[in-house]
mmCIF file of C-alpha atoms in Angstrom:
data_model
loop_
_atom_site.group_PDB
_atom_site.id
_atom_site.type_symbol
_atom_site.label_atom_id
_atom_site.label_comp_id
_atom_site.label_asym_id
_atom_site.label_seq_id
_atom_site.Cartn_x
_atom_site.Cartn_y
_atom_site.Cartn_z
ATOM 1 C CA MET A 1 99.416 104.999 79.180
ATOM 2 C CA PHE A 2 97.295 102.437 77.382
ATOM 3 C CA THR A 3 94.022 100.626 77.899
ATOM 4 C CA VAL A 4 93.676 96.914 77.380
ATOM 5 C CA GLY A 5 92.039 94.064 79.264
ATOM 6 C CA ILE A 6 93.390 93.592 82.750
ATOM 7 C CA PRO A 7 94.079 89.830 82.382
ATOM 8 C CA PHE A 8 96.650 90.525 79.634
ATOM 9 C CA LEU A 9 98.249 93.370 81.522
ATOM 10 C CA ILE A 10 98.671 91.582 84.817
ATOM 11 C CA VAL A 11 99.843 88.310 83.307
ATOM 12 C CA LYS A 12 102.394 90.104 81.171
ATOM 13 C CA VAL A 13 103.867 92.057 84.085
ATOM 14 C CA VAL A 14 103.729 89.496 86.904
ATOM 15 C CA SER A 15 104.770 86.351 85.030
ATOM 16 C CA LYS A 16 108.199 87.850 84.381
ATOM 17 C CA VAL A 17 109.079 88.192 88.043
ATOM 18 C CA SER A 18 107.483 85.277 89.851
ATOM 19 C CA ASN A 19 105.548 82.038 89.544
ATOM 20 C CA VAL A 20 101.783 82.464 89.525
ATOM 21 C CA LEU A 21 99.842 80.308 91.976
ATOM 22 C CA LEU A 22 96.329 81.665 91.409
ATOM 23 C CA GLU A 23 94.786 83.347 88.392
ATOM 24 C CA THR A 24 91.197 84.437 87.872
ATOM 25 C CA VAL A 25 89.948 85.523 84.465
ATOM 26 C CA GLU A 26 86.720 87.549 84.194
ATOM 27 C CA LEU A 27 85.253 85.662 87.151
ATOM 28 C CA LYS A 28 81.563 86.378 87.660
ATOM 29 C CA LYS A 29 78.854 85.260 90.044
ATOM 30 C CA TYR A 30 75.303 86.521 89.602
ATOM 31 C CA PHE A 31 72.597 85.482 92.061
ATOM 32 C CA GLU A 32 69.027 85.273 90.782
ATOM 33 C CA VAL A 33 66.415 87.456 92.481
ATOM 34 C CA LYS A 34 62.956 85.898 92.263
ATOM 35 C CA SER A 35 59.506 87.074 93.254
ATOM 36 C CA GLY A 36 55.885 86.066 92.956
ATOM 37 C CA ILE A 37 54.175 82.723 93.407
ATOM 38 C CA PHE A 38 55.844 81.403 90.262
ATOM 39 C CA SER A 39 59.304 82.564 91.401
ATOM 40 C CA LYS A 40 59.818 84.644 88.311
ATOM 41 C CA ILE A 41 63.316 86.041 87.939
ATOM 42 C CA LYS A 42 63.142 89.814 88.279
ATOM 43 C CA GLY A 43 66.866 90.527 88.281
ATOM 44 C CA TYR A 44 70.353 89.508 89.326
ATOM 45 C CA ILE A 45 72.698 90.498 92.117
ATOM 46 C CA ARG A 46 76.114 90.875 90.549
ATOM 47 C CA ALA A 47 78.104 89.831 93.600
ATOM 48 C CA VAL A 48 81.312 89.252 91.624
ATOM 49 C CA ASP A 49 81.365 91.006 88.278
ATOM 50 C CA GLY A 50 84.341 90.187 86.094
ATOM 51 C CA ILE A 51 87.351 90.017 88.441
ATOM 52 C CA SER A 52 90.722 89.218 86.868
ATOM 53 C CA LEU A 53 93.851 89.050 88.977
ATOM 54 C CA LEU A 54 96.979 87.045 89.720
ATOM 55 C CA VAL A 55 98.428 85.956 93.040
ATOM 56 C CA LYS A 56 102.100 85.025 93.149
ATOM 57 C CA GLU A 57 103.602 82.225 95.181
ATOM 58 C CA GLY A 58 104.652 83.292 98.654
ATOM 59 C CA GLU A 59 102.899 86.668 98.666
ATOM 60 C CA THR A 60 100.017 87.999 100.710
ATOM 61 C CA PHE A 61 97.311 89.491 98.536
ATOM 62 C CA GLY A 62 94.769 91.726 100.257
ATOM 63 C CA LEU A 63 91.202 92.288 99.107
ATOM 64 C CA VAL A 64 89.370 95.227 100.677
ATOM 65 C CA GLY A 65 86.055 97.002 100.325
ATOM 66 C CA GLU A 66 82.825 97.819 102.119
ATOM 67 C CA SER A 67 80.534 95.107 103.435
ATOM 68 C CA GLY A 68 78.480 93.664 100.596
ATOM 69 C CA CYS A 69 80.990 94.400 97.838
ATOM 70 C CA GLY A 70 81.498 90.704 97.034
ATOM 71 C CA LYS A 71 84.725 89.812 98.890
ATOM 72 C CA SER A 72 83.414 86.703 100.648
ATOM 73 C CA THR A 73 81.583 85.524 97.534
ATOM 74 C CA PHE A 74 84.868 85.774 95.674
ATOM 75 C CA ALA A 75 86.527 83.587 98.342
ATOM 76 C CA ARG A 76 83.768 80.982 98.060
ATOM 77 C CA LEU A 77 84.311 80.878 94.304
ATOM 78 C CA LEU A 78 88.037 80.261 94.783
ATOM 79 C CA LEU A 79 87.192 77.251 96.945
ATOM 80 C CA ARG A 80 84.445 76.194 94.528
ATOM 81 C CA LEU A 81 81.928 76.160 97.340
ATOM 82 C CA ILE A 82 79.647 77.829 94.802
ATOM 83 C CA GLU A 83 79.677 77.607 91.016
ATOM 84 C CA PRO A 84 80.448 80.697 88.916
ATOM 85 C CA THR A 85 78.174 82.319 86.379
ATOM 86 C CA SER A 86 81.180 82.543 84.049
ATOM 87 C CA GLY A 87 84.929 82.950 84.065
ATOM 88 C CA GLU A 88 87.907 80.907 85.188
ATOM 89 C CA CYS A 89 89.861 80.289 88.373
ATOM 90 C CA LYS A 90 93.203 78.577 87.834
ATOM 91 C CA ILE A 91 95.340 77.053 90.555
ATOM 92 C CA GLU A 92 98.819 76.391 89.164
ATOM 93 C CA GLY A 93 97.326 76.608 85.687
ATOM 94 C CA ILE A 94 94.419 74.213 86.348
ATOM 95 C CA ASN A 95 90.905 75.630 86.005
ATOM 96 C CA ILE A 96 89.110 74.331 89.107
ATOM 97 C CA PHE A 97 85.699 74.693 87.468
ATOM 98 C CA ASP A 98 86.642 72.034 84.891
ATOM 99 C CA LEU A 99 87.574 69.447 87.511
ATOM 100 C CA LYS A 100 85.506 66.408 88.401
ATOM 101 C CA PRO A 101 84.691 65.852 92.115
ATOM 102 C CA THR A 102 87.532 63.356 92.609
ATOM 103 C CA GLU A 103 90.028 65.690 90.930
ATOM 104 C CA LEU A 104 88.759 68.675 92.913
ATOM 105 C CA ARG A 105 89.116 66.738 96.165
ATOM 106 C CA LYS A 106 92.816 66.191 95.488
ATOM 107 C CA LEU A 107 93.341 69.857 94.603
ATOM 108 C CA ARG A 108 91.621 71.071 97.743
ATOM 109 C CA ARG A 109 94.478 69.770 99.857
ATOM 110 C CA ASN A 110 96.389 72.795 98.588
ATOM 111 C CA ILE A 111 93.641 75.328 99.366
ATOM 112 C CA GLN A 112 92.398 76.002 102.889
ATOM 113 C CA ILE A 113 90.427 78.761 104.597
ATOM 114 C CA VAL A 114 90.303 80.495 107.978
ATOM 115 C CA PHE A 115 86.803 81.829 108.560
ATOM 116 C CA GLN A 116 85.746 85.061 110.218
ATOM 117 C CA ASP A 117 83.929 83.647 113.235
ATOM 118 C CA PRO A 118 86.073 81.266 115.310
ATOM 119 C CA PHE A 119 83.052 80.470 117.487
ATOM 120 C CA ALA A 120 80.931 79.180 114.599
ATOM 121 C CA SER A 121 83.616 77.424 112.560
ATOM 122 C CA LEU A 122 84.492 74.757 115.152
ATOM 123 C CA ASN A 123 82.290 71.775 115.976
ATOM 124 C CA PRO A 124 81.403 72.109 119.687
ATOM 125 C CA LYS A 125 80.899 68.338 120.012
ATOM 126 C CA MET A 126 84.429 67.474 118.882
ATOM 127 C CA SER A 127 87.617 67.802 120.911
ATOM 128 C CA VAL A 128 90.377 70.011 119.551
ATOM 129 C CA GLY A 129 92.458 66.947 118.754
ATOM 130 C CA LYS A 130 89.708 65.461 116.596
ATOM 131 C CA ILE A 131 89.004 68.799 114.866
ATOM 132 C CA ILE A 132 92.605 69.319 113.788
ATOM 133 C CA GLY A 133 93.148 65.617 113.082
ATOM 134 C CA GLU A 134 90.068 65.308 110.860
ATOM 135 C CA PRO A 135 91.909 66.322 107.638
ATOM 136 C CA PHE A 136 94.445 63.520 108.232
ATOM 137 C CA LYS A 137 91.609 60.986 108.450
ATOM 138 C CA ILE A 138 89.741 62.328 105.425
ATOM 139 C CA TYR A 139 92.781 62.223 103.155
ATOM 140 C CA LYS A 140 94.188 59.063 104.802
ATOM 141 C CA ILE A 141 97.530 60.759 105.363
ATOM 142 C CA GLU A 142 98.126 59.435 108.857
ATOM 143 C CA THR A 143 96.246 56.225 109.666
ATOM 144 C CA SER A 144 98.109 55.566 112.915
ATOM 145 C CA VAL A 145 96.204 57.085 115.843
ATOM 146 C CA ILE A 146 99.412 57.637 117.812
ATOM 147 C CA ARG A 147 101.214 59.329 114.902
ATOM 148 C CA ARG A 148 98.162 61.467 114.177
ATOM 149 C CA GLU A 149 98.024 62.598 117.787
ATOM 150 C CA GLU A 150 101.716 63.530 117.673
ATOM 151 C CA ARG A 151 101.252 65.623 114.531
ATOM 152 C CA VAL A 152 98.199 67.393 115.958
ATOM 153 C CA LYS A 153 100.019 68.235 119.192
ATOM 154 C CA LYS A 154 102.932 69.617 117.175
ATOM 155 C CA LEU A 155 100.515 71.816 115.207
ATOM 156 C CA LEU A 156 99.010 73.092 118.458
ATOM 157 C CA GLN A 157 102.452 74.134 119.666
ATOM 158 C CA THR A 158 103.211 75.705 116.284
ATOM 159 C CA VAL A 159 100.238 78.083 116.615
ATOM 160 C CA GLY A 160 101.065 79.004 120.210
ATOM 161 C CA LEU A 161 98.853 76.583 122.138
ATOM 162 C CA ASN A 162 99.712 73.812 124.589
ATOM 163 C CA LYS A 163 99.873 70.191 123.473
ATOM 164 C CA ASP A 164 97.558 69.294 126.397
ATOM 165 C CA ASP A 165 94.835 71.339 124.661
ATOM 166 C CA TYR A 166 94.415 68.277 122.439
ATOM 167 C CA TYR A 167 91.823 66.866 124.854
ATOM 168 C CA ARG A 168 89.835 70.058 125.453
ATOM 169 C CA TYR A 169 86.718 71.346 123.649
ATOM 170 C CA PRO A 170 86.165 74.633 121.751
ATOM 171 C CA HIS A 171 83.957 76.177 124.461
ATOM 172 C CA GLU A 172 86.913 76.109 126.850
ATOM 173 C CA PHE A 173 88.921 78.574 124.740
ATOM 174 C CA SER A 174 88.827 82.314 124.139
ATOM 175 C CA GLY A 175 88.179 83.826 120.708
ATOM 176 C CA GLY A 176 91.864 84.302 119.929
ATOM 177 C CA GLN A 177 92.681 80.737 120.994
ATOM 178 C CA ARG A 178 89.860 79.375 118.857
ATOM 179 C CA GLN A 179 91.223 81.225 115.845
ATOM 180 C CA ARG A 180 94.618 79.607 116.512
ATOM 181 C CA ILE A 181 92.853 76.230 116.427
ATOM 182 C CA CYS A 182 91.285 77.166 113.077
ATOM 183 C CA ILE A 183 94.706 78.135 111.744
ATOM 184 C CA ALA A 184 96.191 74.831 112.948
ATOM 185 C CA ARG A 185 93.414 72.942 111.160
ATOM 186 C CA ALA A 186 94.073 74.911 107.969
ATOM 187 C CA LEU A 187 97.782 74.041 108.138
ATOM 188 C CA ALA A 188 97.271 70.318 108.774
ATOM 189 C CA LEU A 189 97.554 69.348 105.104
ATOM 190 C CA LYS A 190 100.409 71.779 104.384
ATOM 191 C CA PRO A 191 98.459 73.811 101.805
ATOM 192 C CA LYS A 192 99.979 76.206 99.302
ATOM 193 C CA LEU A 193 97.149 78.769 99.480
ATOM 194 C CA VAL A 194 95.269 79.917 102.585
ATOM 195 C CA LEU A 195 92.236 82.204 102.356
ATOM 196 C CA CYS A 196 91.696 84.400 105.407
ATOM 197 C CA ASP A 197 88.142 85.737 105.244
ATOM 198 C CA GLU A 198 87.979 88.552 107.835
ATOM 199 C CA ALA A 199 90.075 86.254 110.028
ATOM 200 C CA VAL A 200 90.791 88.857 112.735
ATOM 201 C CA SER A 201 87.765 91.150 112.579
ATOM 202 C CA ALA A 202 85.953 89.347 115.420
ATOM 203 C CA LEU A 203 88.938 89.580 117.783
ATOM 204 C CA ASP A 204 90.048 92.205 120.304
ATOM 205 C CA VAL A 205 92.708 94.625 119.082
ATOM 206 C CA SER A 206 95.460 93.166 121.291
ATOM 207 C CA ILE A 207 94.664 89.602 120.211
ATOM 208 C CA ARG A 208 94.380 90.725 116.596
ATOM 209 C CA SER A 209 98.017 91.803 116.488
ATOM 210 C CA GLN A 210 99.115 88.450 117.928
ATOM 211 C CA ILE A 211 97.230 86.529 115.243
ATOM 212 C CA LEU A 212 98.633 88.744 112.474
ATOM 213 C CA ASN A 213 102.173 88.164 113.705
ATOM 214 C CA LEU A 214 101.455 84.442 113.891
ATOM 215 C CA LEU A 215 100.253 84.439 110.274
ATOM 216 C CA LYS A 216 103.447 86.185 109.211
ATOM 217 C CA ASP A 217 105.647 83.684 111.050
ATOM 218 C CA LEU A 218 103.739 80.718 109.630
ATOM 219 C CA GLN A 219 104.049 82.111 106.116
ATOM 220 C CA ASP A 220 107.831 82.034 106.398
ATOM 221 C CA GLU A 221 107.889 78.607 108.032
ATOM 222 C CA TYR A 222 105.443 76.863 105.675
ATOM 223 C CA ASN A 223 106.039 78.933 102.519
ATOM 224 C CA LEU A 224 102.383 79.921 102.408
ATOM 225 C CA THR A 225 100.502 82.172 100.025
ATOM 226 C CA TYR A 226 97.682 84.193 101.594
ATOM 227 C CA ILE A 227 94.598 85.885 100.238
ATOM 228 C CA PHE A 228 93.585 88.173 103.071
ATOM 229 C CA ILE A 229 90.044 89.537 102.858
ATOM 230 C CA SER A 230 89.193 92.438 105.139
ATOM 231 C CA HIS A 231 87.431 95.769 105.460
ATOM 232 C CA ASP A 232 90.130 97.035 107.839
ATOM 233 C CA LEU A 233 92.765 98.846 105.794
ATOM 234 C CA SER A 234 95.189 99.252 108.686
ATOM 235 C CA VAL A 235 95.357 95.460 109.055
ATOM 236 C CA VAL A 236 95.776 94.949 105.320
ATOM 237 C CA LYS A 237 98.512 97.572 105.166
ATOM 238 C CA TYR A 238 100.487 95.744 107.857
ATOM 239 C CA LEU A 239 100.149 92.238 106.407
ATOM 240 C CA CYS A 240 99.780 92.417 102.628
ATOM 241 C CA ASP A 241 102.230 92.776 99.751
ATOM 242 C CA ARG A 242 99.641 93.754 97.129
ATOM 243 C CA ILE A 243 96.086 95.001 97.546
ATOM 244 C CA GLY A 244 92.977 94.979 95.387
ATOM 245 C CA VAL A 245 90.101 97.370 96.144
ATOM 246 C CA MET A 246 86.575 96.124 95.374
ATOM 247 C CA TYR A 247 83.431 98.124 94.870
ATOM 248 C CA LEU A 248 80.049 96.590 93.997
ATOM 249 C CA GLY A 249 81.539 93.368 92.667
ATOM 250 C CA LYS A 250 84.349 94.941 90.633
ATOM 251 C CA LEU A 251 88.019 95.701 91.153
ATOM 252 C CA VAL A 252 88.581 99.446 90.969
ATOM 253 C CA GLU A 253 92.263 99.637 91.947
ATOM 254 C CA LEU A 254 95.168 97.223 92.276
ATOM 255 C CA ALA A 255 98.690 98.021 93.478
ATOM 256 C CA SER A 256 101.428 97.116 95.925
ATOM 257 C CA SER A 257 100.639 97.957 99.536
ATOM 258 C CA GLU A 258 103.199 100.745 99.723
ATOM 259 C CA GLU A 259 102.117 102.253 96.415
ATOM 260 C CA LEU A 260 98.411 102.101 97.235
ATOM 261 C CA PHE A 261 98.753 103.907 100.560
ATOM 262 C CA THR A 262 101.308 106.391 99.251
ATOM 263 C CA ASN A 263 99.609 107.182 95.961
ATOM 264 C CA PRO A 264 95.920 106.179 95.925
ATOM 265 C CA ILE A 265 94.292 107.143 92.640
ATOM 266 C CA HIS A 266 90.660 106.023 92.580
ATOM 267 C CA PRO A 267 88.307 108.347 94.546
ATOM 268 C CA TYR A 268 86.872 105.354 96.402
ATOM 269 C CA THR A 269 90.339 104.190 97.490
ATOM 270 C CA LYS A 270 91.150 107.706 98.700
ATOM 271 C CA ALA A 271 87.978 107.748 100.775
ATOM 272 C CA LEU A 272 88.769 104.374 102.343
ATOM 273 C CA ILE A 273 92.316 105.379 103.250
ATOM 274 C CA SER A 274 91.155 108.695 104.723
ATOM 275 C CA SER A 275 88.903 106.754 107.119
ATOM 276 C CA ILE A 276 91.823 104.964 108.816
ATOM 277 C CA PRO A 277 92.089 106.235 112.429
ATOM 278 C CA GLU A 278 95.214 108.303 113.111
ATOM 279 C CA PRO A 279 96.618 107.907 116.664
ATOM 280 C CA ASP A 280 98.633 111.127 116.464
ATOM 281 C CA PRO A 281 96.296 114.157 116.703
ATOM 282 C CA GLU A 282 98.847 116.337 114.901
ATOM 283 C CA ASN A 283 98.782 114.098 111.824
ATOM 284 C CA VAL A 284 95.018 113.851 111.480
ATOM 285 C CA LYS A 285 93.978 114.312 107.851
ATOM 286 C CA ASP A 286 90.709 115.553 106.473
ATOM 287 C CA ARG A 287 88.325 112.681 105.976
ATOM 288 C CA ILE A 288 86.561 112.173 102.675
ATOM 289 C CA ILE A 289 82.896 111.592 103.409
ATOM 290 C CA LEU A 290 81.160 109.734 100.592
ATOM 291 C CA LYS A 291 77.652 110.899 99.843
ATOM 292 C CA GLY A 292 74.780 108.454 99.667
ATOM 293 C CA ASP A 293 74.827 104.705 100.198
ATOM 294 C CA ILE A 294 76.031 101.745 98.181
ATOM 295 C CA PRO A 295 73.699 101.444 95.158
ATOM 296 C CA ASN A 296 71.155 98.652 94.900
ATOM 297 C CA PRO A 297 73.117 95.660 93.546
ATOM 298 C CA ILE A 298 70.034 94.441 91.691
ATOM 299 C CA LYS A 299 69.916 97.698 89.708
ATOM 300 C CA PRO A 300 73.489 99.018 89.627
ATOM 301 C CA PRO A 301 74.112 102.455 88.111
ATOM 302 C CA SER A 302 74.951 102.710 84.443
ATOM 303 C CA GLY A 303 78.542 103.345 83.459
ATOM 304 C CA CYS A 304 80.883 103.534 86.450
ATOM 305 C CA SER A 305 79.048 102.059 89.427
ATOM 306 C CA PHE A 306 80.762 104.545 91.764
ATOM 307 C CA HIS A 307 79.697 107.706 89.927
ATOM 308 C CA PRO A 308 76.570 108.459 92.080
ATOM 309 C CA ARG A 309 78.865 108.864 95.118
ATOM 310 C CA CYS A 310 81.804 110.513 93.340
ATOM 311 C CA GLU A 311 82.238 114.294 93.555
ATOM 312 C CA PHE A 312 84.426 114.336 90.407
ATOM 313 C CA TYR A 313 82.188 112.409 88.002
ATOM 314 C CA ARG A 314 81.612 113.582 84.439
ATOM 315 C CA GLU A 315 79.095 112.651 81.758
ATOM 316 C CA ILE A 316 81.308 109.819 80.509
ATOM 317 C CA CYS A 317 81.163 108.220 83.961
ATOM 318 C CA LYS A 318 77.375 107.825 83.650
ATOM 319 C CA ASN A 319 77.502 106.243 80.218
ATOM 320 C CA GLU A 320 80.698 104.209 79.948
ATOM 321 C CA MET A 321 82.244 101.597 82.242
ATOM 322 C CA PRO A 322 85.960 102.379 82.779
ATOM 323 C CA ASN A 323 88.498 99.668 81.938
ATOM 324 C CA MET A 324 91.426 98.790 84.152
ATOM 325 C CA GLN A 325 94.436 100.813 83.050
ATOM 326 C CA LEU A 326 98.091 100.453 83.902
ATOM 327 C CA ILE A 327 99.240 103.709 85.491
ATOM 328 C CA LYS A 328 102.754 102.630 86.378
ATOM 329 C CA ASP A 329 104.531 99.441 87.409
ATOM 330 C CA ASP A 330 101.959 97.080 88.933
ATOM 331 C CA HIS A 331 99.482 99.897 89.635
ATOM 332 C CA TYR A 332 96.108 99.573 87.904
ATOM 333 C CA VAL A 333 92.987 101.664 88.229
ATOM 334 C CA ALA A 334 89.519 101.722 86.669
ATOM 335 C CA CYS A 335 88.505 105.392 86.577
ATOM 336 C CA HIS A 336 87.791 107.881 83.763
ATOM 337 C CA ILE A 337 88.799 110.893 85.848
ATOM 338 C CA SER A 338 91.929 109.645 87.589
ATOM 339 C CA THR A 339 93.573 108.346 84.399
#
């Protein structure tokens, strides 16, 4: 076992086996907290605090953690909807934070997102045909109205809708159907990377499984790479190849899906996995109940940010932040006790 920076470790291991589509290096986003009539800065919320990871072409990478841990902020950074405090985000080796607006616009054709709320992410005043066809107009890919209509109708059929839905409006559809429309819009430009930010959490369980199966089928058909953000570990286990666990803005564990669920190492990961409902009463495991609440992100604990809720913490946990360590092939963990 050895301890070095996670960017070196992951790059060294992953680059040997597959092409890297996305790489983040010590990516950080701190939000200022101001108070008083002069808006004096009294602190920072460390929403994303030094995340380094790689995502390979054609894989589905899952990002899990409690609400407020920084998952959605991380997704917004990858799309450059917000600017980072520091760090890099490289798409096919190009740091998106160095790009000018015109260069970024071209790159964004390869990066799309499916939002959590299908009711809020569609313009109610636009027909479905115009919503899905908008990317073609913006990037001037299909100037012919007839050809654009044909492509949109084909996309509707691809995601399991009827081509006649082209003329209908979002309010005429159910939640699951609206999410299919959002997926069709994301696929319009044939992107390489699709971010799914809690894409199924607002849907019924039966509809959720249909959307997950659709995402799997589309990945094979379009050769897509997914970053799937969720707080539902059962969904992530079904869909993802590799999983990163976030806590208070940091990655605490990173491994393949099978390895993470078979051999969780970090105490926080163990607690999350123990909370997954078990349908078979005979296989019910003891749940790990974490004490306390998530610490105040403005004043995070010293050392390991998880130590106030960890039953195994030692003195070193209070004073020293653990580095990511390679435990075995492609399994990393940041924990003084577990390593």
